[in-house]
PDB file of C-alpha atoms and ligand atoms in Angstrom:
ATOM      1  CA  UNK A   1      17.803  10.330   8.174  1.00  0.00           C
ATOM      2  CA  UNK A   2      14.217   9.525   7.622  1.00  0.00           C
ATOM      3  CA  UNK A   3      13.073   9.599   3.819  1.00  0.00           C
ATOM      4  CA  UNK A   4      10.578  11.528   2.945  1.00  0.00           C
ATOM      5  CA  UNK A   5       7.428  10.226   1.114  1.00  0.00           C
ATOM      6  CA  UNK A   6       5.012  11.952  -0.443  1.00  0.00           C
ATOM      7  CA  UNK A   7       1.302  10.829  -1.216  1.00  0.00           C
ATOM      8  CA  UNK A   8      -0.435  12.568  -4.071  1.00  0.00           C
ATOM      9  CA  UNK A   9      -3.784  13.446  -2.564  1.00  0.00           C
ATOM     10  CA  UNK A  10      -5.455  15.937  -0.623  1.00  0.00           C
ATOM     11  CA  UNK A  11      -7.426  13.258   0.999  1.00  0.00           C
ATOM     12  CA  UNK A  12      -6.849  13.082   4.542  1.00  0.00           C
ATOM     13  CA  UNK A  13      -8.805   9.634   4.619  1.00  0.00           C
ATOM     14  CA  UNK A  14      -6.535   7.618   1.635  1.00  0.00           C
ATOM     15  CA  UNK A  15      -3.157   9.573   3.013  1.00  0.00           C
ATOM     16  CA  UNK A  16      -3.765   8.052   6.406  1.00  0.00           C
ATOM     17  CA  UNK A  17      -5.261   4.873   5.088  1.00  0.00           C
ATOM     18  CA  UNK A  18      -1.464   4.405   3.403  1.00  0.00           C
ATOM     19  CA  UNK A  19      -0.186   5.567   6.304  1.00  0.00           C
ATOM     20  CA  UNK A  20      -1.476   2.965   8.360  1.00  0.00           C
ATOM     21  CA  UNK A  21      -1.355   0.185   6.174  1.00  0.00           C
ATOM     22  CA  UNK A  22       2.438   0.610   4.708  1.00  0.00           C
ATOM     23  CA  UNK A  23       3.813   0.896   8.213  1.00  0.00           C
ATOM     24  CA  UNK A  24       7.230   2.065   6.978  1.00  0.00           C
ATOM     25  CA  UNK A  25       9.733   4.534   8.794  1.00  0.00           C
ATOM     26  CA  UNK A  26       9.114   7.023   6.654  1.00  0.00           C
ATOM     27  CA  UNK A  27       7.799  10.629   6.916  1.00  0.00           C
ATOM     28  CA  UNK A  28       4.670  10.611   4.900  1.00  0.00           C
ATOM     29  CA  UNK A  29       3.601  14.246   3.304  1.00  0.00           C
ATOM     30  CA  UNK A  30       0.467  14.975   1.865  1.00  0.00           C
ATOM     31  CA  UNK A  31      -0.451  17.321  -1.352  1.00  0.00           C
ATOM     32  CA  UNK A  32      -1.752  19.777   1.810  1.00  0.00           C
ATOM     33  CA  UNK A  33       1.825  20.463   2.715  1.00  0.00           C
ATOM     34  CA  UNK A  34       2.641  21.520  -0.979  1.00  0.00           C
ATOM     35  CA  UNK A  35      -0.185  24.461  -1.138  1.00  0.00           C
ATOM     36  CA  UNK A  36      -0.164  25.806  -4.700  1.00  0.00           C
ATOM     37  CA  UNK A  37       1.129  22.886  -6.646  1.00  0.00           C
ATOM     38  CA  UNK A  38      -0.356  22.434 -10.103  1.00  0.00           C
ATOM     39  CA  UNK A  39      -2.583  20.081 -10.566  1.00  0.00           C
ATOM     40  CA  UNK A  40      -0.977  16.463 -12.699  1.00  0.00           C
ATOM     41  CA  UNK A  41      -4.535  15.488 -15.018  1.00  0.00           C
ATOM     42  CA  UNK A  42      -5.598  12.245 -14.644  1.00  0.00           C
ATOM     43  CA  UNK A  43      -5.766  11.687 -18.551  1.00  0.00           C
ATOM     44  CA  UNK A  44      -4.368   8.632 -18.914  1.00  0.00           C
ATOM     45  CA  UNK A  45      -6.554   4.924 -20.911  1.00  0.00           C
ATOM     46  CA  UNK A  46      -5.627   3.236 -17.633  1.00  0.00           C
ATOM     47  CA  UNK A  47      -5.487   3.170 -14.006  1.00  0.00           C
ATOM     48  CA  UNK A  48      -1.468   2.105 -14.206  1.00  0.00           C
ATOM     49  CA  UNK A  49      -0.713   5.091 -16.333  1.00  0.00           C
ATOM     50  CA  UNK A  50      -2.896   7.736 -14.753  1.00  0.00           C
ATOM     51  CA  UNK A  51      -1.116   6.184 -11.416  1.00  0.00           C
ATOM     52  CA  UNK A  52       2.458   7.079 -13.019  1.00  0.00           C
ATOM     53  CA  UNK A  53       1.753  10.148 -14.499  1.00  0.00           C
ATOM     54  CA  UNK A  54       0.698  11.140 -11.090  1.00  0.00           C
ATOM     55  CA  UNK A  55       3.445   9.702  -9.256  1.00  0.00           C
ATOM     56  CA  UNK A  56       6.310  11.232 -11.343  1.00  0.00           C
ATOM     57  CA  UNK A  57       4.938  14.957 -12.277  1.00  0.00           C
ATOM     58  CA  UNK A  58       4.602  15.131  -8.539  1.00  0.00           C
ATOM     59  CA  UNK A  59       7.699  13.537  -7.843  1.00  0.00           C
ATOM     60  CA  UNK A  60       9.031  16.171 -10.573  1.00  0.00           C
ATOM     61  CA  UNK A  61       7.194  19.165  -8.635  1.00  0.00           C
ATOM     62  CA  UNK A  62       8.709  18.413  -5.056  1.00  0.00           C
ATOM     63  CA  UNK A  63      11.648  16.614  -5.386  1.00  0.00           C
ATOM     64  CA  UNK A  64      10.323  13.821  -3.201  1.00  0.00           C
ATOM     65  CA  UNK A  65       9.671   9.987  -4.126  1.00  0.00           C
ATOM     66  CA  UNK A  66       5.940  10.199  -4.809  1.00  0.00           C
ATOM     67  CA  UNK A  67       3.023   7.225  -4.053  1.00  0.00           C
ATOM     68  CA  UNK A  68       0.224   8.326  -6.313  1.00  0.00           C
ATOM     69  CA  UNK A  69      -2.744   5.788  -7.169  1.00  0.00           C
ATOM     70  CA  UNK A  70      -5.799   5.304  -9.591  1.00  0.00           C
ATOM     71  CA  UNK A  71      -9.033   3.428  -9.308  1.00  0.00           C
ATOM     72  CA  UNK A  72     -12.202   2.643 -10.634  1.00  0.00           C
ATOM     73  CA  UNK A  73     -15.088   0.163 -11.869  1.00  0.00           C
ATOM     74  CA  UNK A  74     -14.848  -2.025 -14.562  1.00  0.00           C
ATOM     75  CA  UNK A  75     -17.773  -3.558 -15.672  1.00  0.00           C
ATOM     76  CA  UNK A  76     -17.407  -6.294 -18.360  1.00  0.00           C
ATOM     77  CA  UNK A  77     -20.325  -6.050 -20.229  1.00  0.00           C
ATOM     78  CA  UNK A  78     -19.678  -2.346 -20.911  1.00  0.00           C
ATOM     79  CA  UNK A  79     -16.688  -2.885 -22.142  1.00  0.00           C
ATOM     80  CA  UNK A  80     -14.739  -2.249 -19.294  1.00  0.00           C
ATOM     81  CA  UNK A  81     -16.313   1.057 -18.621  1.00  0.00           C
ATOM     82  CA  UNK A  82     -16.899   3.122 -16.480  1.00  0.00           C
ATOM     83  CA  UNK A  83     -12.953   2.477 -15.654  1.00  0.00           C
ATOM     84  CA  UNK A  84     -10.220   5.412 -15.825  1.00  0.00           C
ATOM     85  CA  UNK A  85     -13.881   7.247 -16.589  1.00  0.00           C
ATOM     86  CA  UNK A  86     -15.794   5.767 -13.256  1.00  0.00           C
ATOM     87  CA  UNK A  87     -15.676   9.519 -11.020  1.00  0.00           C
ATOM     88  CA  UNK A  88     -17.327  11.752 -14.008  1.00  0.00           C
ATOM     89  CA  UNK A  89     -19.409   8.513 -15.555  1.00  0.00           C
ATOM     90  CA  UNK A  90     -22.311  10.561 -15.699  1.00  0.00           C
ATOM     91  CA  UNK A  91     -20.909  13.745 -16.747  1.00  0.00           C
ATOM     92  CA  UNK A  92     -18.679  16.266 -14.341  1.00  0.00           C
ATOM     93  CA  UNK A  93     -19.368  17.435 -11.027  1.00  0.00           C
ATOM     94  CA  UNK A  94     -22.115  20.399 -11.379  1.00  0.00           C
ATOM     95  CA  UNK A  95     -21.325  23.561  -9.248  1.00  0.00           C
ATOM     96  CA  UNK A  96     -22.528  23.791  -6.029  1.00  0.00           C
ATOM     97  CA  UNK A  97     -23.212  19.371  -6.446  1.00  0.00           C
ATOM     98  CA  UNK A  98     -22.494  17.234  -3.904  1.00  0.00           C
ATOM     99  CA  UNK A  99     -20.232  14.539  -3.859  1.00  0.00           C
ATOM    100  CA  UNK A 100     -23.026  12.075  -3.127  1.00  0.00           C
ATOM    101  CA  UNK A 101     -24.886  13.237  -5.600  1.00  0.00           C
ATOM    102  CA  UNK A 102     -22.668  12.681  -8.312  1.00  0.00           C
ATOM    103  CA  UNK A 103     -22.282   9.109  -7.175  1.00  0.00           C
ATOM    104  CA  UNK A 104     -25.796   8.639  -7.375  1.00  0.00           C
ATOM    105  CA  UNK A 105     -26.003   9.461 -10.914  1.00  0.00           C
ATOM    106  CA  UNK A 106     -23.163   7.453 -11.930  1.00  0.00           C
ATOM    107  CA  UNK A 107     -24.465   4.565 -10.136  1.00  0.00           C
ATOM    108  CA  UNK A 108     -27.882   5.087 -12.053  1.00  0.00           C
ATOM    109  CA  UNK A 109     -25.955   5.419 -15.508  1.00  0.00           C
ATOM    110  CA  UNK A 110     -24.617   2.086 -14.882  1.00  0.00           C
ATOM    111  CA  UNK A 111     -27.991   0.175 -13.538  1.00  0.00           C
ATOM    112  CA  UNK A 112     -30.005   2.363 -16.289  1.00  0.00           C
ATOM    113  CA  UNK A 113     -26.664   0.991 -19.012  1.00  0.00           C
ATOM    114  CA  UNK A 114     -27.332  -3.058 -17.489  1.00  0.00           C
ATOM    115  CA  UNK A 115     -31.073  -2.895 -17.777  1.00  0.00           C
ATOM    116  CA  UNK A 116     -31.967  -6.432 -18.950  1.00  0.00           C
ATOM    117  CA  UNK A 117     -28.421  -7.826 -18.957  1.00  0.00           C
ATOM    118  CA  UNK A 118     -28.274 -11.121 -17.263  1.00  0.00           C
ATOM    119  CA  UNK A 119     -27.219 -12.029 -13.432  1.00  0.00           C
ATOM    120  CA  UNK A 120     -24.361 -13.769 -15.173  1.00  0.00           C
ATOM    121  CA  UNK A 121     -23.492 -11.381 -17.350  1.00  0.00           C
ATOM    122  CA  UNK A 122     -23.263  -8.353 -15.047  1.00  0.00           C
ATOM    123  CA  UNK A 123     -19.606  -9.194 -13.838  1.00  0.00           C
ATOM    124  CA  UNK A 124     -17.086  -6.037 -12.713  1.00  0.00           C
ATOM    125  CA  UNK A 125     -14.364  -5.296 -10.502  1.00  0.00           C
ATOM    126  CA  UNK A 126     -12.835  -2.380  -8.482  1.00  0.00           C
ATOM    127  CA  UNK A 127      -9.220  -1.906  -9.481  1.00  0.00           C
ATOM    128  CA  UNK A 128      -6.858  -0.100  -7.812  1.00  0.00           C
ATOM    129  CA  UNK A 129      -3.324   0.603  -9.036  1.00  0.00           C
ATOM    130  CA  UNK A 130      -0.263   2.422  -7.137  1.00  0.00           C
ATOM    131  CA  UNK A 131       2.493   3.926  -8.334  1.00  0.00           C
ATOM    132  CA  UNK A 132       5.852   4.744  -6.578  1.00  0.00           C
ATOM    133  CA  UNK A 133       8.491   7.112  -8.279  1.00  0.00           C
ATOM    134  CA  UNK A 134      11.098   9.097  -7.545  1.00  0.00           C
ATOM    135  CA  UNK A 135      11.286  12.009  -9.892  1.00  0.00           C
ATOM    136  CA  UNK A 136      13.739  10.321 -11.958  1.00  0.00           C
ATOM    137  CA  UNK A 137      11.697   7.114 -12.636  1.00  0.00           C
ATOM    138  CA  UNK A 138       9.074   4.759 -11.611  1.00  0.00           C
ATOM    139  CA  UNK A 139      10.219   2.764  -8.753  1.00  0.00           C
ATOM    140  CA  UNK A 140       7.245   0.327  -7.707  1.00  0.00           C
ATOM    141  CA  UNK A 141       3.826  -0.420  -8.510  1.00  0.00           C
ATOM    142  CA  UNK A 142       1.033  -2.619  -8.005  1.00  0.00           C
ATOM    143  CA  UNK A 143      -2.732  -3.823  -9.097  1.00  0.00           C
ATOM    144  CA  UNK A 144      -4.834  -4.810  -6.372  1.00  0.00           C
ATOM    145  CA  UNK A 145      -8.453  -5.948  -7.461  1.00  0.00           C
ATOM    146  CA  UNK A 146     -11.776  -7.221  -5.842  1.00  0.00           C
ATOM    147  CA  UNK A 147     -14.376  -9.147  -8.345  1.00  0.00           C
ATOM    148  CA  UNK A 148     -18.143  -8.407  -7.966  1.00  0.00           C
ATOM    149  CA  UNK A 149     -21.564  -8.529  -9.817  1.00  0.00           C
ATOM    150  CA  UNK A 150     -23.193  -5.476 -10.408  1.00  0.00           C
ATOM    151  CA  UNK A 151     -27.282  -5.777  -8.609  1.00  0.00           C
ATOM    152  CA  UNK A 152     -29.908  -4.479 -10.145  1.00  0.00           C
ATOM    153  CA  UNK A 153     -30.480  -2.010  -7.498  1.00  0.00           C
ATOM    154  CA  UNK A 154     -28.627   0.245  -4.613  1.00  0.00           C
ATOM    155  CA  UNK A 155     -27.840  -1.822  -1.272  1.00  0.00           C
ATOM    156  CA  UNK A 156     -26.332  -0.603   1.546  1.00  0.00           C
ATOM    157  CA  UNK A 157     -25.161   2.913   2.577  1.00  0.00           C
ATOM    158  CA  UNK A 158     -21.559   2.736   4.109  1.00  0.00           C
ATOM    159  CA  UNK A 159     -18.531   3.437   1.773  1.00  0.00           C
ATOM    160  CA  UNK A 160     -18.511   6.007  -1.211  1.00  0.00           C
ATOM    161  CA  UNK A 161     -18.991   5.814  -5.481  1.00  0.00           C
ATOM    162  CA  UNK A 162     -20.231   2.702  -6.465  1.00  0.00           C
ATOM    163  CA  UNK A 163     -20.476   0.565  -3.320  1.00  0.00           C
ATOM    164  CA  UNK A 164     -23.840   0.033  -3.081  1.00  0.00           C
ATOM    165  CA  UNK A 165     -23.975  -1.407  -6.912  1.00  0.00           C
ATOM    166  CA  UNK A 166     -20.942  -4.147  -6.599  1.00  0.00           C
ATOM    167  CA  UNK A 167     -21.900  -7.287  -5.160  1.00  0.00           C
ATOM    168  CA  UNK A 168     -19.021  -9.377  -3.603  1.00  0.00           C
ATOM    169  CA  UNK A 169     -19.745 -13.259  -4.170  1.00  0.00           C
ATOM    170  CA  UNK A 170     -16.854 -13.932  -1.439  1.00  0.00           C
ATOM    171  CA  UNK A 171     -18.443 -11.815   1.378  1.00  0.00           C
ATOM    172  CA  UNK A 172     -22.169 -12.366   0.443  1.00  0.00           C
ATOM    173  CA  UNK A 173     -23.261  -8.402   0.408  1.00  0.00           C
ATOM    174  CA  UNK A 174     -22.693  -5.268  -1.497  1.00  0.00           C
ATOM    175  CA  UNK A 175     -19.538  -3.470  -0.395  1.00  0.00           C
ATOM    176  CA  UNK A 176     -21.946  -0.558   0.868  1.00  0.00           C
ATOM    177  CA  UNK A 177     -23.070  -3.394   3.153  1.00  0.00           C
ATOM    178  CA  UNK A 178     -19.553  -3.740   4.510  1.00  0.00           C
ATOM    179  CA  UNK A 179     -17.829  -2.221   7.548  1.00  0.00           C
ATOM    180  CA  UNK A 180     -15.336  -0.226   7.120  1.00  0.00           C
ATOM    181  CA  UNK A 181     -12.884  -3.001   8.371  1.00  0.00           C
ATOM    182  CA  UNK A 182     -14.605  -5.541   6.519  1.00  0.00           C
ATOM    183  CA  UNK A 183     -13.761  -3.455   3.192  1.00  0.00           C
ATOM    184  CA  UNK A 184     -10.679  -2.667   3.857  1.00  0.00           C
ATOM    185  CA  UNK A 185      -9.891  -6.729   4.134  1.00  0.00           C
ATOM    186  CA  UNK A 186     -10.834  -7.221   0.647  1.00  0.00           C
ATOM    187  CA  UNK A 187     -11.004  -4.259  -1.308  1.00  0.00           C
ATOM    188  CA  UNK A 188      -8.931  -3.418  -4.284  1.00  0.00           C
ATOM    189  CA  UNK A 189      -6.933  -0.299  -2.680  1.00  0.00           C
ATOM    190  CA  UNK A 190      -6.761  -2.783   0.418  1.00  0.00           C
ATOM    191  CA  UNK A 191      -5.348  -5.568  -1.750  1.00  0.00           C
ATOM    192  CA  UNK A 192      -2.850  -3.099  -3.985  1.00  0.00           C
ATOM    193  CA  UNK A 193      -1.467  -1.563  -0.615  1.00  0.00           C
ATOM    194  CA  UNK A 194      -1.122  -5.014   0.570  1.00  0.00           C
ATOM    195  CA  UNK A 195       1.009  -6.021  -2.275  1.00  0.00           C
ATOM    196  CA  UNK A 196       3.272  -2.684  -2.156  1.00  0.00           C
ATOM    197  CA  UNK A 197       4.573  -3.178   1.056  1.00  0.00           C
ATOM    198  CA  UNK A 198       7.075  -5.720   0.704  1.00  0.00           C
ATOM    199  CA  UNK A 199       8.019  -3.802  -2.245  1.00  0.00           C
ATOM    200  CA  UNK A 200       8.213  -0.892  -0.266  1.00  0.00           C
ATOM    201  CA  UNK A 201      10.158  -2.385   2.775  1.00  0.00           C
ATOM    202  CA  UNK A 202      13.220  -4.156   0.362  1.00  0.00           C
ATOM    203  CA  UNK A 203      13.681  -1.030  -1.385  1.00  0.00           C
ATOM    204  CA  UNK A 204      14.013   1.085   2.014  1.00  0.00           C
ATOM    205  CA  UNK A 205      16.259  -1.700   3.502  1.00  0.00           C
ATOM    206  CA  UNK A 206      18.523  -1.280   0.832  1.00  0.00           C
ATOM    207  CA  UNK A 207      18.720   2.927   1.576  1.00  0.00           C
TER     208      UNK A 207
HETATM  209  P1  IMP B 301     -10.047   7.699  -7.319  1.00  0.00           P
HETATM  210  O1  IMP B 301      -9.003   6.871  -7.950  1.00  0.00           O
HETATM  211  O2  IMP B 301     -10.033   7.590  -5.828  1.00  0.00           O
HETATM  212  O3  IMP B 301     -10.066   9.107  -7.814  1.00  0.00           O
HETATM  213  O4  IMP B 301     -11.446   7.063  -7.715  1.00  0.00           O
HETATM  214  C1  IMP B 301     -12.070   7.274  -8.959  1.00  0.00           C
HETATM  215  C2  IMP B 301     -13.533   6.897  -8.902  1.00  0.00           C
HETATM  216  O5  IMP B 301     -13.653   5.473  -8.900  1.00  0.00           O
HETATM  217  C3  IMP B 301     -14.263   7.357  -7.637  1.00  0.00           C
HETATM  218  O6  IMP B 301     -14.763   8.654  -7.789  1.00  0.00           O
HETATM  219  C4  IMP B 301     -15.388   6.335  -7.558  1.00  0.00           C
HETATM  220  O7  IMP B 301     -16.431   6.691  -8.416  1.00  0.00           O
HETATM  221  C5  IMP B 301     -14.730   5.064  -8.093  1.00  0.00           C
HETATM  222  N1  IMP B 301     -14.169   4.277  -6.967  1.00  0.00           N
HETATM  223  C6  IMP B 301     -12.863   4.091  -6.665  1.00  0.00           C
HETATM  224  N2  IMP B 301     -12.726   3.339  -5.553  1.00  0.00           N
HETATM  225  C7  IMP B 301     -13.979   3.056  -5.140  1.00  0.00           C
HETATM  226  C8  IMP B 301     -14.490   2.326  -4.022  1.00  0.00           C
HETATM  227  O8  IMP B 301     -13.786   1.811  -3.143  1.00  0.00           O
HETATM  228  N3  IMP B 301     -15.844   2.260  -3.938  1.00  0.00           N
HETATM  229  C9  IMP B 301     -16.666   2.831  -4.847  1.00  0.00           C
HETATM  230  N4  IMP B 301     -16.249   3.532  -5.879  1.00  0.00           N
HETATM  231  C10 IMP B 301     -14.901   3.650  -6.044  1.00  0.00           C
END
């Protein structure tokens, strides 16, 4: 029989995007076929334990090995902020606020928090880690990771959060710059997903 995985998210865009990417006979669930579960708070210091935490409480709450993951920016001259902080840098979402909104004044917190700081000096990374647990214990994870330079502007309008602020040396353009395929090739989620599949494939072989 088919396991069962679920993904912890009600994002229809990062459970297909895991979907896709893992390739694995598997039937994925999302958080949408579990209406009324309580929420697991992301309250973790870092992405790998915020990615756990999620992982097993859901894992816990259905019964079903869980994938669960945590990102964010990481800028080093802040000190590694805005990290396990990066989607409420600027404060939390207002009612009635858009998404894009929000972005824009966590982008702006960062520029207005860099303000004189050096091209060399204005280094940062997305990271991205995943966790994979059955609700007895953690089974895999991984860190996947894509280095940038933070401008001293917005550029570009494609993507989401802080794309149009990180700079990516290897590609020559901010990832807001990027196509959606282009991203995907290098970006941190990209690159953990990448790394969790041969994980993923052993342990189902040995099932
Ligand atoms: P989450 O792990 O998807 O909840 O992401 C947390 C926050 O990190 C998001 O709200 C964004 O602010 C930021 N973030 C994560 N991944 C990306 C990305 O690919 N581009 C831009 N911002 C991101």
């Amino acid at each position: 029989m088919r396991r069962n995985i679920l993904v912890a998210s009600t994002n229809p865009g990062k459970v297909a995007e895991l979907r896709a990417m893992l390739d694995a006979d598997v039937e994925w669930v999302g958080l949408s076929d579990f209406p009324g579960l309580p929420e697991v708070e992301e309250d973790g210091a870092t992405f790998a334990e915020n990615a756990r935490k999620k992982a097993i409480g859901y894992a816990r709450a259905t019964g079903l090995w869980t994938i669960a993951d945590d990102s964010g920016l990481v800028v080093d001259a802040l000190g590694g902020e805005p990290g396990v902080k990066s989607a409420r840098y600027s404060g939390d979402k207002l009612p009635g606020e858009e998404r894009t909104l929000l972005d824009y004044r966590n982008m702006r917190k960062v520029l207005e928090l860099l303000e004189g700081v050096p091209a060399g000096k204005r280094t940062a990374r997305f990271v991205c880690c995943l966790c994979l647990a059955s609700p007895k214990e953690v089974l895999l994870e991984s860190t996947g990771k894509v280095e940038g330079v933070i401008t001293d502007r917005e550029i570009g309008s494609n993507g989401f959060g802080y794309d149009p602020i990180v700079f990516v040396p290897d590609m020559g353009k901010t990832v807001a710059q990027m196509t959606a395929e282009e991203k995907n090739s290098i970006s941190h989620r990209g690159n953990a997903i990448r790394k969790l599949k041969p994980l993923l494939d052993e342990l189902l072989s040995w099932e």
